[in-house]
Short mmCIF file of C-alpha atoms in Angstrom, two decimals:
data_model
loop_
_atom_site.label_atom_id
_atom_site.label_comp_id
_atom_site.label_asym_id
_atom_site.label_seq_id
_atom_site.Cartn_x
_atom_site.Cartn_y
_atom_site.Cartn_z
CA MET A 1 285.04 323.11 46.54
CA SER A 2 282.05 322.22 48.65
CA THR A 3 278.60 320.69 48.56
CA SER A 4 277.29 323.96 50.05
CA LEU A 5 276.59 327.09 48.01
CA ASN A 6 278.29 330.43 48.54
CA GLN A 7 276.27 333.65 48.41
CA GLN A 8 277.14 334.47 44.80
CA GLU A 9 276.23 330.96 43.64
CA GLN A 10 272.91 331.21 45.46
CA GLN A 11 272.12 334.50 43.71
CA TRP A 12 272.82 333.09 40.26
CA LEU A 13 270.94 329.85 40.85
CA SER A 14 267.90 331.66 42.26
CA ARG A 15 267.16 333.08 38.80
CA ILE A 16 267.34 329.84 36.83
CA ASP A 17 263.88 328.35 37.44
CA GLU A 18 262.11 331.48 36.17
CA TRP A 19 264.31 331.57 33.05
CA VAL A 20 263.67 327.89 32.31
CA ALA A 21 259.91 328.35 32.73
CA GLN A 22 259.96 331.27 30.28
CA HIS A 23 261.85 329.25 27.65
CA ARG A 24 260.25 325.84 28.19
CA GLN A 25 258.03 325.92 25.10
CA GLU A 26 260.85 327.13 22.86
CA LEU A 27 263.02 324.27 24.08
CA LEU A 28 260.23 321.78 23.34
CA ASP A 29 259.72 323.25 19.88
CA ASP A 30 263.42 322.91 19.09
CA LEU A 31 263.54 319.35 20.40
CA THR A 32 260.50 318.41 18.31
CA ALA A 33 262.08 319.83 15.15
CA TRP A 34 265.29 317.89 15.78
CA VAL A 35 263.51 314.59 16.55
CA ARG A 36 261.53 314.85 13.31
CA ILE A 37 264.75 314.34 11.36
CA PRO A 38 265.57 310.58 11.29
CA SER A 39 269.28 311.16 11.80
CA VAL A 40 270.59 307.60 11.77
CA SER A 41 274.32 307.77 11.08
CA ARG A 42 275.03 306.25 7.64
CA ALA A 43 278.66 306.30 6.56
CA ASP A 44 277.58 304.24 3.54
CA GLN A 45 275.67 307.32 2.32
CA ALA A 46 278.59 309.72 2.79
CA ALA A 47 278.99 312.76 0.55
CA ASP A 48 281.19 315.85 0.57
CA GLY A 49 280.59 317.66 3.85
CA ALA A 50 278.29 314.86 5.04
CA PRO A 51 280.44 311.89 6.09
CA PHE A 52 277.55 310.30 8.00
CA GLY A 53 274.83 310.70 5.40
CA PRO A 54 272.19 313.29 4.50
CA THR A 55 269.95 313.14 7.56
CA CYS A 56 272.83 313.70 9.98
CA ALA A 57 273.94 316.67 7.88
CA GLN A 58 270.37 317.95 7.93
CA VAL A 59 269.97 317.82 11.70
CA LEU A 60 273.36 319.47 12.24
CA ASP A 61 272.41 322.28 9.85
CA LEU A 62 269.14 322.76 11.72
CA ALA A 63 270.86 322.91 15.11
CA LEU A 64 273.59 325.31 14.00
CA ASN A 65 271.13 327.56 12.17
CA ARG A 66 269.09 327.75 15.36
CA ALA A 67 272.20 328.68 17.33
CA ARG A 68 273.02 331.47 14.87
CA GLU A 69 269.45 332.77 15.17
CA LEU A 70 270.08 333.02 18.92
CA GLY A 71 273.25 335.03 18.34
CA PHE A 72 275.98 332.43 18.83
CA ARG A 73 279.02 331.68 16.68
CA THR A 74 279.11 328.26 15.04
CA GLU A 75 281.63 326.05 13.30
CA THR A 76 281.10 323.07 11.01
CA HIS A 77 283.97 320.61 11.16
CA GLN A 78 283.74 319.17 7.63
CA GLY A 79 280.47 317.55 8.63
CA TYR A 80 282.02 315.29 11.27
CA ALA A 81 280.71 317.51 14.06
CA GLY A 82 279.50 321.02 14.74
CA SER A 83 280.29 323.60 17.42
CA ILE A 84 278.40 326.46 19.05
CA ILE A 85 280.61 328.97 20.87
CA TYR A 86 279.85 331.59 23.53
CA GLY A 87 282.57 333.90 24.82
CA ASP A 88 285.84 335.42 23.66
CA HIS A 89 288.54 333.75 25.75
CA PRO A 90 291.63 331.71 24.80
CA GLN A 91 290.50 328.56 26.67
CA GLU A 92 287.21 326.71 26.63
CA ILE A 93 284.89 324.45 28.60
CA GLY A 94 283.03 321.98 26.41
CA LEU A 95 279.54 320.50 26.45
CA ALA A 96 279.48 317.41 24.21
CA SER A 97 276.46 315.47 22.99
CA HIS A 98 275.28 313.83 19.77
CA LEU A 99 272.51 314.31 17.24
CA ASP A 100 272.57 310.85 15.65
CA VAL A 101 270.16 308.16 16.81
CA VAL A 102 269.76 304.41 16.47
CA PRO A 103 267.24 303.14 13.88
CA GLU A 104 263.63 303.24 15.00
CA GLY A 105 263.08 299.49 14.95
CA GLU A 106 259.56 298.10 15.18
CA ASN A 107 256.57 297.75 17.46
CA TRP A 108 256.18 301.42 18.36
CA VAL A 109 252.86 302.57 19.80
CA TYR A 110 253.62 306.22 18.99
CA PRO A 111 255.31 307.79 15.92
CA PRO A 112 259.08 307.31 16.28
CA PHE A 113 260.19 310.46 14.47
CA ASP A 114 257.98 312.98 16.19
CA VAL A 115 257.57 314.10 19.79
CA THR A 116 254.39 312.87 21.45
CA ARG A 117 253.52 314.59 24.72
CA LYS A 118 251.69 312.40 27.25
CA GLY A 119 251.41 314.07 30.63
CA GLU A 120 254.93 314.69 31.90
CA PHE A 121 256.54 312.43 29.30
CA LEU A 122 257.88 312.96 25.80
CA ILE A 123 258.04 310.00 23.40
CA GLY A 124 260.15 309.79 20.24
CA ARG A 125 263.42 308.39 18.95
CA GLY A 126 266.26 310.44 20.45
CA VAL A 127 264.31 312.37 23.10
CA ALA A 128 266.57 310.82 25.75
CA ASP A 129 269.51 309.57 23.68
CA ASN A 130 270.64 312.18 22.90
CA LYS A 131 268.68 315.03 21.34
CA GLY A 132 266.99 316.11 24.57
CA PRO A 133 270.35 316.61 26.29
CA ALA A 134 271.73 318.22 23.11
CA VAL A 135 268.99 320.86 23.22
CA VAL A 136 269.79 321.44 26.90
CA ASP A 137 273.43 322.13 25.94
CA LEU A 138 272.34 324.92 23.58
CA TYR A 139 269.97 326.38 26.15
CA LEU A 140 272.68 326.33 28.81
CA LEU A 141 274.71 328.73 26.68
CA ARG A 142 271.65 330.90 26.25
CA LEU A 143 270.83 330.88 29.97
CA ILE A 144 274.37 331.76 31.07
CA ARG A 145 274.50 334.59 28.53
CA ASP A 146 271.05 335.94 29.40
CA LEU A 147 271.68 335.89 33.15
CA GLY A 148 275.07 337.54 32.71
CA ILE A 149 277.01 334.89 34.62
CA PRO A 150 280.69 335.87 34.22
CA LEU A 151 283.12 333.19 33.02
CA SER A 152 286.83 333.19 32.23
CA HIS A 153 286.46 330.50 29.57
CA ASN A 154 284.41 330.14 26.43
CA LEU A 155 281.63 327.60 26.39
CA ARG A 156 281.75 325.32 23.35
CA VAL A 157 278.89 322.96 22.57
CA ILE A 158 280.15 320.08 20.42
CA TYR A 159 277.57 318.03 18.51
CA GLY A 160 278.67 314.65 17.20
CA LEU A 161 276.95 312.67 14.46
CA ALA A 162 278.25 309.10 14.83
CA GLU A 163 278.20 308.30 18.54
CA GLU A 164 275.96 305.30 17.95
CA THR A 165 278.14 303.86 15.17
CA GLY A 166 281.71 303.92 16.43
CA MET A 167 282.40 307.58 17.35
CA GLU A 168 284.43 308.52 14.32
CA ASP A 169 282.73 311.92 14.65
CA LEU A 170 284.58 313.13 17.74
CA SER A 171 287.58 310.92 17.05
CA TRP A 172 288.04 313.07 13.94
CA TYR A 173 287.24 316.20 15.94
CA ALA A 174 289.89 315.40 18.56
CA ARG A 175 292.53 315.13 15.82
CA ASN A 176 291.51 318.19 13.82
CA ALA A 177 289.58 320.75 15.89
CA PRO A 178 289.86 322.76 19.14
CA VAL A 179 289.66 320.47 22.18
CA PRO A 180 288.43 322.25 25.33
CA ALA A 181 290.41 322.25 28.57
CA ILE A 182 287.63 320.08 29.98
CA SER A 183 284.33 318.89 28.54
CA ILE A 184 281.14 317.72 30.18
CA VAL A 185 279.66 314.91 28.09
CA THR A 186 275.88 315.11 28.52
CA ASP A 187 275.08 311.55 27.49
CA GLY A 188 274.81 309.55 30.70
CA ARG A 189 273.33 309.88 34.14
CA PHE A 190 274.24 311.71 37.31
CA PRO A 191 276.39 311.94 39.28
CA VAL A 192 279.85 311.47 37.66
CA ASN A 193 280.90 308.61 35.41
CA TYR A 194 284.52 307.73 36.18
CA ALA A 195 284.84 304.45 34.24
CA GLN A 196 283.46 303.04 30.99
CA LYS A 197 284.07 299.48 29.93
CA GLY A 198 285.97 298.67 26.79
CA GLN A 199 283.85 297.90 23.74
CA LEU A 200 284.79 295.07 21.42
CA THR A 201 282.66 294.78 18.28
CA LEU A 202 283.01 291.69 16.12
CA THR A 203 281.49 290.03 13.07
CA LEU A 204 281.16 286.25 13.08
CA ASN A 205 280.62 283.79 10.24
CA VAL A 206 278.29 281.04 11.48
CA PRO A 207 277.82 277.98 9.23
CA VAL A 208 274.19 276.83 9.08
CA GLY A 209 271.94 274.54 7.09
CA GLU A 210 268.98 275.23 4.85
CA GLN A 211 266.47 276.42 7.47
CA LEU A 212 268.53 279.04 9.32
CA ALA A 213 270.22 280.45 6.23
CA ASN A 214 267.57 283.18 5.78
CA LEU A 215 267.34 284.24 9.44
CA SER A 216 267.26 287.99 10.01
CA ALA A 217 267.19 289.92 13.30
CA GLY A 218 268.25 293.16 14.90
CA ILE A 219 268.67 296.79 13.89
CA ALA A 220 271.92 297.79 15.63
CA GLY A 221 274.86 295.99 17.16
CA ASN A 222 274.39 297.82 20.45
CA SER A 223 270.68 296.96 20.75
CA VAL A 224 269.17 293.68 21.96
CA PRO A 225 267.04 292.33 19.05
CA GLU A 226 263.33 292.76 19.59
CA ARG A 227 262.28 290.68 16.58
CA ALA A 228 263.79 287.72 14.73
CA GLY A 229 262.31 285.85 11.81
CA LEU A 230 262.95 283.21 9.18
CA LEU A 231 261.12 281.28 6.49
CA LEU A 232 260.87 277.53 7.10
CA THR A 233 260.79 275.75 3.74
CA GLY A 234 260.05 272.15 2.83
CA VAL A 235 257.92 271.58 5.94
CA ASP A 236 254.31 270.60 6.45
CA GLN A 237 252.88 273.97 7.38
CA LYS A 238 249.93 272.67 9.40
CA THR A 239 252.00 270.24 11.47
CA THR A 240 254.76 272.78 12.03
CA ASP A 241 252.30 275.48 13.05
CA GLU A 242 250.66 273.09 15.53
CA ARG A 243 254.03 272.25 17.10
CA LEU A 244 254.89 275.92 17.50
CA SER A 245 251.49 276.65 19.04
CA ARG A 246 252.12 274.13 21.84
CA LEU A 247 255.40 275.60 23.14
CA ALA A 248 255.81 275.48 26.90
CA GLY A 249 259.29 276.91 27.40
CA LEU A 250 260.95 280.29 26.97
CA ALA A 251 259.18 280.92 23.65
CA GLN A 252 255.65 280.38 24.92
CA GLY A 253 253.44 283.25 23.73
CA ARG A 254 256.31 284.87 21.83
CA ILE A 255 256.04 283.16 18.43
CA ARG A 256 253.88 284.20 15.49
CA THR A 257 253.54 282.22 12.26
CA THR A 258 252.35 283.31 8.82
CA PRO A 259 251.76 280.89 5.91
CA LYS A 260 253.57 281.86 2.70
CA ASP A 261 253.53 280.38 -0.80
CA ASP A 262 257.03 279.00 -0.35
CA GLY A 263 256.99 278.10 3.34
CA LEU A 264 256.02 279.14 6.85
CA TRP A 265 257.22 282.48 8.20
CA VAL A 266 258.16 282.23 11.88
CA GLU A 267 258.74 285.38 13.91
CA ALA A 268 259.87 285.69 17.52
CA GLN A 269 259.22 288.59 19.87
CA GLY A 270 261.86 289.63 22.41
CA ILE A 271 262.36 292.62 24.69
CA ALA A 272 264.64 295.28 23.22
CA GLY A 273 267.12 297.43 25.10
CA HIS A 274 270.65 298.78 25.13
CA ALA A 275 273.37 296.15 24.91
CA ALA A 276 275.30 297.72 27.78
CA PHE A 277 272.32 297.53 30.14
CA PRO A 278 270.86 294.08 29.48
CA GLU A 279 268.79 293.70 32.65
CA GLY A 280 265.17 293.11 31.68
CA THR A 281 265.91 292.45 28.00
CA LEU A 282 265.35 289.24 26.04
CA SER A 283 266.96 288.49 22.69
CA ALA A 284 264.38 287.55 20.07
CA VAL A 285 267.02 285.30 18.48
CA ARG A 286 267.26 283.24 21.64
CA VAL A 287 263.45 283.00 21.70
CA LEU A 288 263.41 281.85 18.08
CA PHE A 289 266.10 279.22 18.59
CA SER A 290 264.37 277.98 21.73
CA ALA A 291 261.11 277.58 19.80
CA LEU A 292 262.66 275.76 16.85
CA LEU A 293 264.58 273.41 19.14
CA GLU A 294 261.60 272.65 21.38
CA ALA A 295 259.45 271.94 18.31
CA ARG A 296 262.19 269.68 16.87
CA LEU A 297 262.29 271.55 13.57
CA LEU A 298 266.07 271.66 13.08
CA LYS A 299 268.76 269.12 12.26
CA ASP A 300 272.47 268.89 11.50
CA LEU A 301 274.22 272.29 11.14
CA ASP A 302 271.03 274.22 11.90
CA ARG A 303 270.50 272.35 15.14
CA GLN A 304 274.17 272.72 16.16
CA ALA A 305 274.12 276.48 15.59
CA ALA A 306 270.80 276.94 17.39
CA LEU A 307 271.94 274.87 20.39
CA PHE A 308 275.18 276.82 20.68
CA PHE A 309 273.61 280.27 20.51
CA GLU A 310 270.50 279.44 22.53
CA GLN A 311 272.89 278.55 25.34
CA ALA A 312 275.32 281.42 24.66
CA LEU A 313 272.52 284.00 24.72
CA ALA A 314 271.09 282.64 27.97
CA SER A 315 273.45 284.93 29.88
CA PRO A 316 274.16 288.53 28.83
CA TYR A 317 277.37 288.34 30.88
CA GLY A 318 279.29 285.81 28.77
CA ASP A 319 279.00 282.95 31.28
CA GLU A 320 278.36 280.33 28.59
CA ILE A 321 281.20 281.31 26.24
CA GLY A 322 284.12 281.66 28.63
CA ILE A 323 284.27 285.46 28.91
CA ALA A 324 282.46 286.13 32.21
CA PHE A 325 285.02 288.67 33.43
CA GLU A 326 284.33 291.14 36.24
CA ASP A 327 286.26 293.71 38.28
CA ARG A 328 285.62 296.12 41.15
CA PRO A 329 285.85 299.42 39.24
CA SER A 330 283.48 298.55 36.39
CA GLY A 331 281.57 295.36 37.19
CA LYS A 332 280.55 292.54 34.85
CA LEU A 333 281.26 292.10 31.16
CA THR A 334 278.15 292.25 28.95
CA PHE A 335 277.65 290.33 25.70
CA ASN A 336 275.11 290.97 22.94
CA ALA A 337 274.53 289.51 19.48
CA GLY A 338 272.69 292.44 17.95
CA ILE A 339 272.47 291.90 14.17
CA TRP A 340 271.88 288.64 12.30
CA ARG A 341 271.84 288.55 8.51
CA PRO A 342 272.21 285.88 5.79
CA HIS A 343 275.69 285.70 4.29
CA PRO A 344 275.52 287.02 0.71
CA HIS A 345 277.64 284.22 -0.80
CA GLU A 346 277.71 281.28 1.63
CA ARG A 347 275.21 279.14 3.50
CA ALA A 348 276.03 280.97 6.70
CA LEU A 349 274.93 283.81 8.94
CA GLN A 350 276.84 286.98 9.69
CA VAL A 351 276.42 287.94 13.33
CA SER A 352 277.48 291.22 14.94
CA LEU A 353 278.62 291.00 18.56
CA ASP A 354 278.88 293.86 21.04
CA ILE A 355 280.99 293.08 24.12
CA ARG A 356 281.50 295.63 26.93
CA TYR A 357 284.45 294.43 29.00
CA PRO A 358 285.81 295.54 32.41
CA VAL A 359 288.48 298.24 32.57
CA THR A 360 291.10 295.77 33.85
CA GLN A 361 290.69 293.47 30.82
CA ASN A 362 291.93 293.85 27.24
CA ALA A 363 290.74 292.88 23.79
CA GLN A 364 293.48 290.31 23.18
CA SER A 365 292.51 288.13 26.14
CA LEU A 366 288.86 288.30 25.11
CA LEU A 367 289.58 287.32 21.52
CA ALA A 368 291.63 284.34 22.66
CA ALA A 369 288.86 283.16 24.99
CA LEU A 370 286.19 283.62 22.32
CA GLU A 371 288.07 281.74 19.62
CA HIS A 372 288.63 278.87 22.06
CA HIS A 373 284.84 278.48 22.29
CA LEU A 374 283.87 279.38 18.73
CA LEU A 375 286.32 277.48 16.53
CA PRO A 376 285.21 273.96 17.63
CA HIS A 377 281.77 274.87 16.26
CA GLY A 378 283.16 276.06 12.94
CA ILE A 379 282.40 279.70 13.78
CA ARG A 380 284.96 282.12 12.34
CA LEU A 381 285.84 285.64 13.37
CA LEU A 382 285.64 287.91 10.30
CA THR A 383 286.31 291.40 11.68
CA TRP A 384 286.84 293.08 15.02
CA LYS A 385 287.27 296.58 16.39
CA ASP A 386 288.27 297.64 19.89
CA ALA A 387 287.43 300.82 21.80
CA PRO A 388 289.58 300.63 24.96
CA PRO A 389 288.12 301.47 28.37
CA PHE A 390 287.82 304.97 29.82
CA TYR A 391 288.98 305.48 33.39
CA ILE A 392 289.65 308.47 35.64
CA GLU A 393 290.38 308.21 39.36
CA GLU A 394 287.42 308.91 41.61
CA ASP A 395 289.49 311.39 43.65
CA ASP A 396 290.53 313.42 40.59
CA PRO A 397 289.69 317.09 41.33
CA ARG A 398 287.54 317.36 38.19
CA VAL A 399 285.45 314.40 39.31
CA GLN A 400 285.13 315.91 42.77
CA ILE A 401 284.01 319.30 41.41
CA LEU A 402 281.27 317.68 39.37
CA GLN A 403 280.25 315.36 42.20
CA GLN A 404 280.02 318.18 44.73
CA SER A 405 278.12 320.40 42.30
CA TYR A 406 275.55 317.66 41.90
CA GLN A 407 275.25 317.10 45.64
CA ALA A 408 274.89 320.82 46.29
CA ILE A 409 271.69 320.81 44.22
CA ARG A 410 270.37 317.32 44.93
CA ALA A 411 271.21 316.08 48.39
CA GLY A 412 271.95 312.37 48.50
CA ASP A 413 274.59 309.70 48.86
CA GLU A 414 274.98 308.70 45.20
CA ALA A 415 278.62 308.04 44.36
CA PRO A 416 280.54 308.34 41.09
CA TYR A 417 279.80 305.29 38.96
CA ALA A 418 281.14 302.99 36.27
CA MET A 419 279.08 301.73 33.34
CA GLY A 420 279.10 299.56 30.26
CA GLY A 421 277.70 302.28 28.05
CA ALA A 422 280.20 304.10 25.86
CA THR A 423 280.08 307.87 25.41
CA HIS A 424 282.27 310.46 23.76
CA SER A 425 284.41 310.48 26.93
CA LYS A 426 286.30 307.64 25.25
CA VAL A 427 287.43 309.71 22.29
CA LEU A 428 287.26 313.36 23.40
CA PRO A 429 290.31 314.19 25.53
CA ARG A 430 289.41 315.49 29.00
CA GLY A 431 285.75 314.66 28.47
CA ILE A 432 283.83 313.45 31.54
CA THR A 433 280.27 312.11 31.36
CA PHE A 434 278.00 313.87 33.85
CA GLY A 435 274.21 313.54 33.53
CA PRO A 436 271.61 314.44 32.53
CA GLY A 437 269.75 311.28 33.54
CA TYR A 438 268.99 310.38 37.12
CA ALA A 439 269.67 306.99 38.66
CA ARG A 440 266.88 307.41 41.19
CA THR A 441 263.56 308.62 39.91
CA GLU A 442 260.11 307.19 40.35
CA LYS A 443 259.12 308.36 36.88
CA ARG A 444 261.84 306.99 34.66
CA ILE A 445 259.48 305.06 32.39
CA PRO A 446 255.78 305.89 31.84
CA ASP A 447 253.37 303.29 33.17
CA PHE A 448 251.04 303.63 30.17
CA LEU A 449 253.52 301.95 27.79
CA PRO A 450 253.69 298.19 27.18
CA ALA A 451 256.30 296.23 29.11
CA GLY A 452 259.77 296.73 27.68
CA HIS A 453 258.90 300.01 25.95
CA GLY A 454 260.16 303.47 26.81
CA TYR A 455 263.89 302.86 27.06
CA PRO A 456 266.70 304.31 24.91
CA HIS A 457 267.32 302.12 21.83
CA GLY A 458 263.92 300.48 22.30
CA ALA A 459 260.39 301.14 21.07
CA ASP A 460 258.68 304.30 22.35
CA GLU A 461 261.84 305.86 23.75
CA SER A 462 260.67 308.27 26.44
CA LEU A 463 261.86 311.21 28.51
CA HIS A 464 260.48 312.61 31.77
CA LEU A 465 260.35 316.32 30.95
CA PRO A 466 260.44 317.73 34.52
CA SER A 467 263.58 315.67 35.18
CA LEU A 468 265.28 317.07 32.08
CA LEU A 469 264.40 320.67 32.96
CA SER A 470 265.65 320.19 36.52
CA VAL A 471 269.26 319.73 35.35
CA PHE A 472 269.94 323.38 34.54
CA PRO A 473 271.01 324.42 38.08
CA ILE A 474 273.34 321.40 38.32
CA TYR A 475 275.10 322.20 35.06
CA VAL A 476 275.31 325.94 35.71
CA LEU A 477 276.92 325.35 39.11
CA ALA A 478 279.32 322.78 37.64
CA ILE A 479 280.37 325.19 34.87
CA ILE A 480 280.91 328.05 37.35
CA ARG A 481 283.08 325.84 39.55
CA LEU A 482 285.04 324.29 36.69
CA ASP A 483 285.68 327.78 35.35
CA ARG A 484 287.05 328.84 38.74
CA TRP A 485 289.21 325.71 39.10
CA LEU A 486 290.65 326.04 35.60
CA ARG A 487 291.47 329.67 36.27
CA GLN A 488 293.45 328.57 39.33
CA ASN A 489 294.89 325.46 37.62
CA PRO A 490 295.57 326.29 33.95
CA GLN A 491 295.72 323.22 31.71
#
């Protein structure tokens, strides 16, 4: 394979831009219809044929119905996933994405479950993660069929419905449904992702006193909390409000108070973002604890818990709790406390942790290190679940085919990368994450949004439309070359 194009590849690719321009509005209409369904994965609302709740079943039905309208075969895998198939060959190349989204959260400027068009940007929950790429997968099948590009393998689009909540969707699929010879997972950025950190999710029991017992924060374990609030009871509201208005530290300008009949409501504002990419985020829980400590409003167990977590949350890399691991292939561990809720039966908080650990580490060593730091503070580990790391050698021929296909379209020196984000590559055998986001773009986030907005998992999630539409030549070339390689190297 090569970073240069042969004559046949040039002929096929020369027709793509015109096709994309002709189908641009249809693609936008489909994406808008999909975003309007608030498809948050809810296993607690499972029903027959809908293991992840009614809205996930609804969006899958919509997507598969659209595929059938376009003339493709579809399969519904007991509601765990859905497939769209083009071709009539014994082996397949997959395109995997997901139709579930994280909850909308708060503080949106624009409607979360609609697509708002502002210049070159689209805004709405899921436009980037992952409904925009999912629509591209469908349109790739359509493009390849319409242009008559010959392949020796079927193309199978696989839509998951629980990527954001543990990936039981494609875990089930891998055990029970046809697994392609190789799959491109369209849920990352270019060029090729060769390593994903392990993901350890835990629930802690944190003993607290009277004031912290009603604290609530966060919408998802893999999102940095944007808001945190609690009701302070048994305090002089005027004096307490005055103390909180004079903050000079981390919480300055980030605290809002509201008098209530039974106390003073205190709410902290953070900066939301994805737990695996914590740069630029700020946990609202840390802000709240910092404010309460600076204003001297806590004592005994409340003060102990706030001191511990205010310090622990100061670093998203686990420096303060003995788990600051790092390696060359995958970089630093990341640590996030994403959901905080009152314990239903004890004076305690239940806290959900999301830890993305380097590929050379393991869950057992992390658990031992955590318990060493948590137990002296009376903090107990209630539950834990491990998703081991994903790793494929950088010189693997499949990685090289994808890398060279990318470089043939977009000249540059970007190398295969590791990340803390978890995709379906972890559970779908022979699945490799490849795009569709770009690491280097001047227009990643619109400048008309407030600071901290516009990112996946945050308020006003956004997508640069020209960047999304520019991926078609990259994927078409990659599919052509993978098809050729698989023909020469049957799996």
